[in-house]
Every structure is written in C-alpha cells, then in structure tokens.
PDB file of C-alpha atoms in Angstrom:
ATOM      1  CA  LYS A 238      36.115  -9.829  -1.152  1.00 45.00           C
ATOM      2  CA  PHE A 239      32.644 -11.370  -1.198  1.00 48.00           C
ATOM      3  CA  LEU A 240      32.498 -14.992  -0.029  1.00 50.00           C
ATOM      4  CA  PRO A 241      29.140 -16.741  -0.316  1.00 47.00           C
ATOM      5  CA  LYS A 242      27.614 -18.353   2.801  1.00 51.00           C
ATOM      6  CA  GLN A 243      27.629 -22.213   2.853  1.00 50.00           C
ATOM      7  CA  SER A 244      23.980 -22.093   2.340  1.00 50.00           C
ATOM      8  CA  ASP A 245      24.470 -20.306  -0.964  1.00 50.00           C
ATOM      9  CA  ILE A 246      26.551 -23.205  -2.320  1.00 51.00           C
ATOM     10  CA  SER A 247      24.874 -26.262  -4.022  1.00 54.00           C
ATOM     11  CA  PRO A 248      26.223 -29.713  -3.428  1.00 59.00           C
ATOM     12  CA  SER A 249      28.089 -29.520  -6.779  1.00 61.00           C
ATOM     13  CA  GLY A 250      30.100 -26.596  -5.417  1.00 58.00           C
ATOM     14  CA  GLN A 251      28.397 -23.989  -7.634  1.00 56.00           C
ATOM     15  CA  PRO A 252      26.378 -21.116  -6.421  1.00 54.00           C
ATOM     16  CA  ALA A 253      22.859 -22.164  -5.553  1.00 52.00           C
ATOM     17  CA  ARG A 254      20.119 -20.510  -7.759  1.00 52.00           C
ATOM     18  CA  ARG A 255      17.179 -19.216  -5.838  1.00 49.00           C
ATOM     19  CA  LYS A 256      13.801 -18.485  -7.305  1.00 52.00           C
ATOM     20  CA  SER A 257      12.943 -14.958  -6.262  1.00 52.00           C
ATOM     21  CA  ARG A 258       9.374 -13.817  -5.590  1.00 65.00           C
ATOM     22  CA  THR A 259       9.441 -10.677  -7.599  1.00 76.00           C
ATOM     23  CA  GLN A 260       6.507  -8.479  -8.370  1.00 93.00           C
ATOM     24  CA  PHE A 261       6.563  -9.502 -11.962  1.00 94.00           C
ATOM     25  CA  ILE A 262       6.710 -12.869 -13.731  1.00 94.00           C
ATOM     26  CA  ASN A 263       7.988 -13.802 -17.195  1.00 94.00           C
ATOM     27  CA  LYS A 264       6.497 -16.219 -19.696  1.00 93.00           C
ATOM     28  CA  VAL A 265       8.534 -19.156 -18.282  1.00 93.00           C
ATOM     29  CA  GLU A 266       7.202 -18.519 -14.730  1.00 94.00           C
ATOM     30  CA  LEU A 267       3.712 -17.887 -16.038  1.00 95.00           C
ATOM     31  CA  GLY A 268       3.834 -21.350 -17.688  1.00 93.00           C
ATOM     32  CA  GLU A 269       4.835 -22.916 -14.493  1.00 92.00           C
ATOM     33  CA  LEU A 270       2.022 -21.138 -12.545  1.00 92.00           C
ATOM     34  CA  VAL A 271      -0.926 -21.154 -14.818  1.00 93.00           C
ATOM     35  CA  PRO A 272      -2.309 -24.516 -15.967  1.00 89.00           C
ATOM     36  CA  ALA A 273      -3.119 -23.414 -19.482  1.00 92.00           C
ATOM     37  CA  SER A 274      -1.315 -23.399 -22.763  1.00 94.00           C
ATOM     38  CA  PRO A 275       0.272 -20.185 -24.157  1.00 93.00           C
ATOM     39  CA  ALA A 276      -2.349 -20.116 -26.911  1.00 96.00           C
ATOM     40  CA  THR A 277      -5.101 -20.316 -24.362  1.00 95.00           C
ATOM     41  CA  ILE A 278      -3.576 -17.567 -22.276  1.00 95.00           C
ATOM     42  CA  ASP A 279      -3.183 -15.339 -25.371  1.00 95.00           C
ATOM     43  CA  ARG A 280      -6.993 -15.955 -26.252  1.00 96.00           C
ATOM     44  CA  LEU A 281      -8.155 -15.254 -22.796  1.00 96.00           C
ATOM     45  CA  GLU A 282      -5.953 -12.061 -22.664  1.00 96.00           C
ATOM     46  CA  ARG A 283      -7.359 -10.822 -25.998  1.00 96.00           C
ATOM     47  CA  ARG A 284     -10.867 -11.299 -24.668  1.00 97.00           C
ATOM     48  CA  GLY A 285     -10.054  -9.420 -21.403  1.00 96.00           C
ATOM     49  CA  GLU A 286     -10.410 -12.504 -19.378  1.00 96.00           C
ATOM     50  CA  PHE A 287      -6.820 -12.671 -18.210  1.00 97.00           C
ATOM     51  CA  PRO A 288      -4.394 -10.059 -16.774  1.00 97.00           C
ATOM     52  CA  LYS A 289      -2.776  -7.956 -19.494  1.00 95.00           C
ATOM     53  CA  ARG A 290       0.884  -8.476 -20.265  1.00 94.00           C
ATOM     54  CA  LEU A 291       3.318  -5.596 -19.862  1.00 93.00           C
ATOM     55  CA  THR A 292       6.417  -4.738 -21.836  1.00 90.00           C
ATOM     56  CA  LEU A 293       9.498  -2.594 -20.783  1.00 82.00           C
ATOM     57  CA  ALA A 294       9.116  -0.399 -23.879  1.00 83.00           C
ATOM     58  CA  PRO A 295       6.788  -0.372 -26.995  1.00 84.00           C
ATOM     59  CA  GLY A 296       7.958  -2.824 -29.627  1.00 84.00           C
ATOM     60  CA  THR A 297      10.049  -4.967 -27.241  1.00 85.00           C
ATOM     61  CA  ARG A 298       9.659  -8.720 -27.209  1.00 87.00           C
ATOM     62  CA  ALA A 299      10.181  -9.278 -23.465  1.00 90.00           C
ATOM     63  CA  VAL A 300       6.838  -9.404 -21.677  1.00 92.00           C
ATOM     64  CA  PHE A 301       5.816  -9.902 -18.094  1.00 95.00           C
ATOM     65  CA  TRP A 302       2.705 -10.044 -15.886  1.00 96.00           C
ATOM     66  CA  ARG A 303       2.160  -8.638 -12.460  1.00 96.00           C
ATOM     67  CA  ARG A 304       2.305 -11.587 -10.004  1.00 95.00           C
ATOM     68  CA  THR A 305      -0.491 -10.362  -7.793  1.00 94.00           C
ATOM     69  CA  GLU A 306      -2.887 -10.101 -10.765  1.00 96.00           C
ATOM     70  CA  VAL A 307      -2.110 -13.645 -12.016  1.00 95.00           C
ATOM     71  CA  GLU A 308      -2.320 -15.141  -8.543  1.00 94.00           C
ATOM     72  CA  GLN A 309      -5.626 -13.371  -7.989  1.00 94.00           C
ATOM     73  CA  TRP A 310      -6.941 -14.679 -11.341  1.00 94.00           C
ATOM     74  CA  LEU A 311      -6.063 -18.213 -10.248  1.00 94.00           C
ATOM     75  CA  ARG A 312      -7.633 -17.830  -6.787  1.00 93.00           C
ATOM     76  CA  ASP A 313     -10.831 -16.509  -8.447  1.00 93.00           C
ATOM     77  CA  ARG A 314     -11.011 -19.898 -10.291  1.00 91.00           C
ATOM     78  CA  GLY A 315     -10.417 -22.004  -7.298  1.00 89.00           C
ATOM     79  CA  VAL A 316      -6.846 -22.881  -7.833  1.00 86.00           C
ATOM     80  CA  GLU A 317      -4.936 -23.363  -4.609  1.00 84.00           C
ATOM     81  CA  LEU A 318      -1.591 -21.671  -4.569  1.00 82.00           C
ATOM     82  CA  PRO A 319       1.420 -22.757  -2.526  1.00 76.00           C
ATOM     83  CA  ALA A 320       1.648 -21.464   1.025  1.00 70.00           C
ATOM     84  CA  ASP A 321       4.479 -19.134   0.174  1.00 62.00           C
ATOM     85  CA  ALA A 322       2.187 -17.247  -2.327  1.00 58.00           C
ATOM     86  CA  PRO A 323       0.912 -14.220  -0.451  1.00 57.00           C
ATOM     87  CA  ALA A 324      -2.925 -13.514  -0.585  1.00 56.00           C
ATOM     88  CA  ALA A 325      -3.760 -10.546  -2.668  1.00 54.00           C
TER      89      ALA A 325
END
C-alpha cells in the first residue's frame, strides 16, 4: 500500500499539491507567467510575435505552449524569471 511521506501532506492533512515544471504550460500557467492579457497574447501570436500554441489534436479546445519558448520570449524582453526557471 502506498503511504505518502510526511512532506507530501499539507497542514490540513490533505495531500500537498505540487507545481510541476513540465515541458508544456496551459492557459492558466501562461497567465501566471506572462504579464499580458489573453487578448494581447492572441494578437501577438497571430502576428508571429509570440510562441505558437499547440493542441493535442486538430479541433480540440485544450491548448498549451512550450515552456522553453515562452521563457525565452520573456528573457528576450528583459523579464527576470525566478531562479528555478532554467535558462534556455
């Protein structure tokens, strides 16, 4: 039987949620990382000035971006990223 480590339990006794540093980020994570509105991001993307979004399959609503591309886009504009963000 799997028993979580003490560090995996939050003070409320529930399993602690961890933010994973995956290769891809979704719209919510993009909004937390990029200091621009969704409309501005859409406009920049249409003009080829922002990394292109990806989908799992044509016609699906779920979209994501490559974390490295978005972080490099931010660095190119002088935005300082947290220390845990690897340099591209």
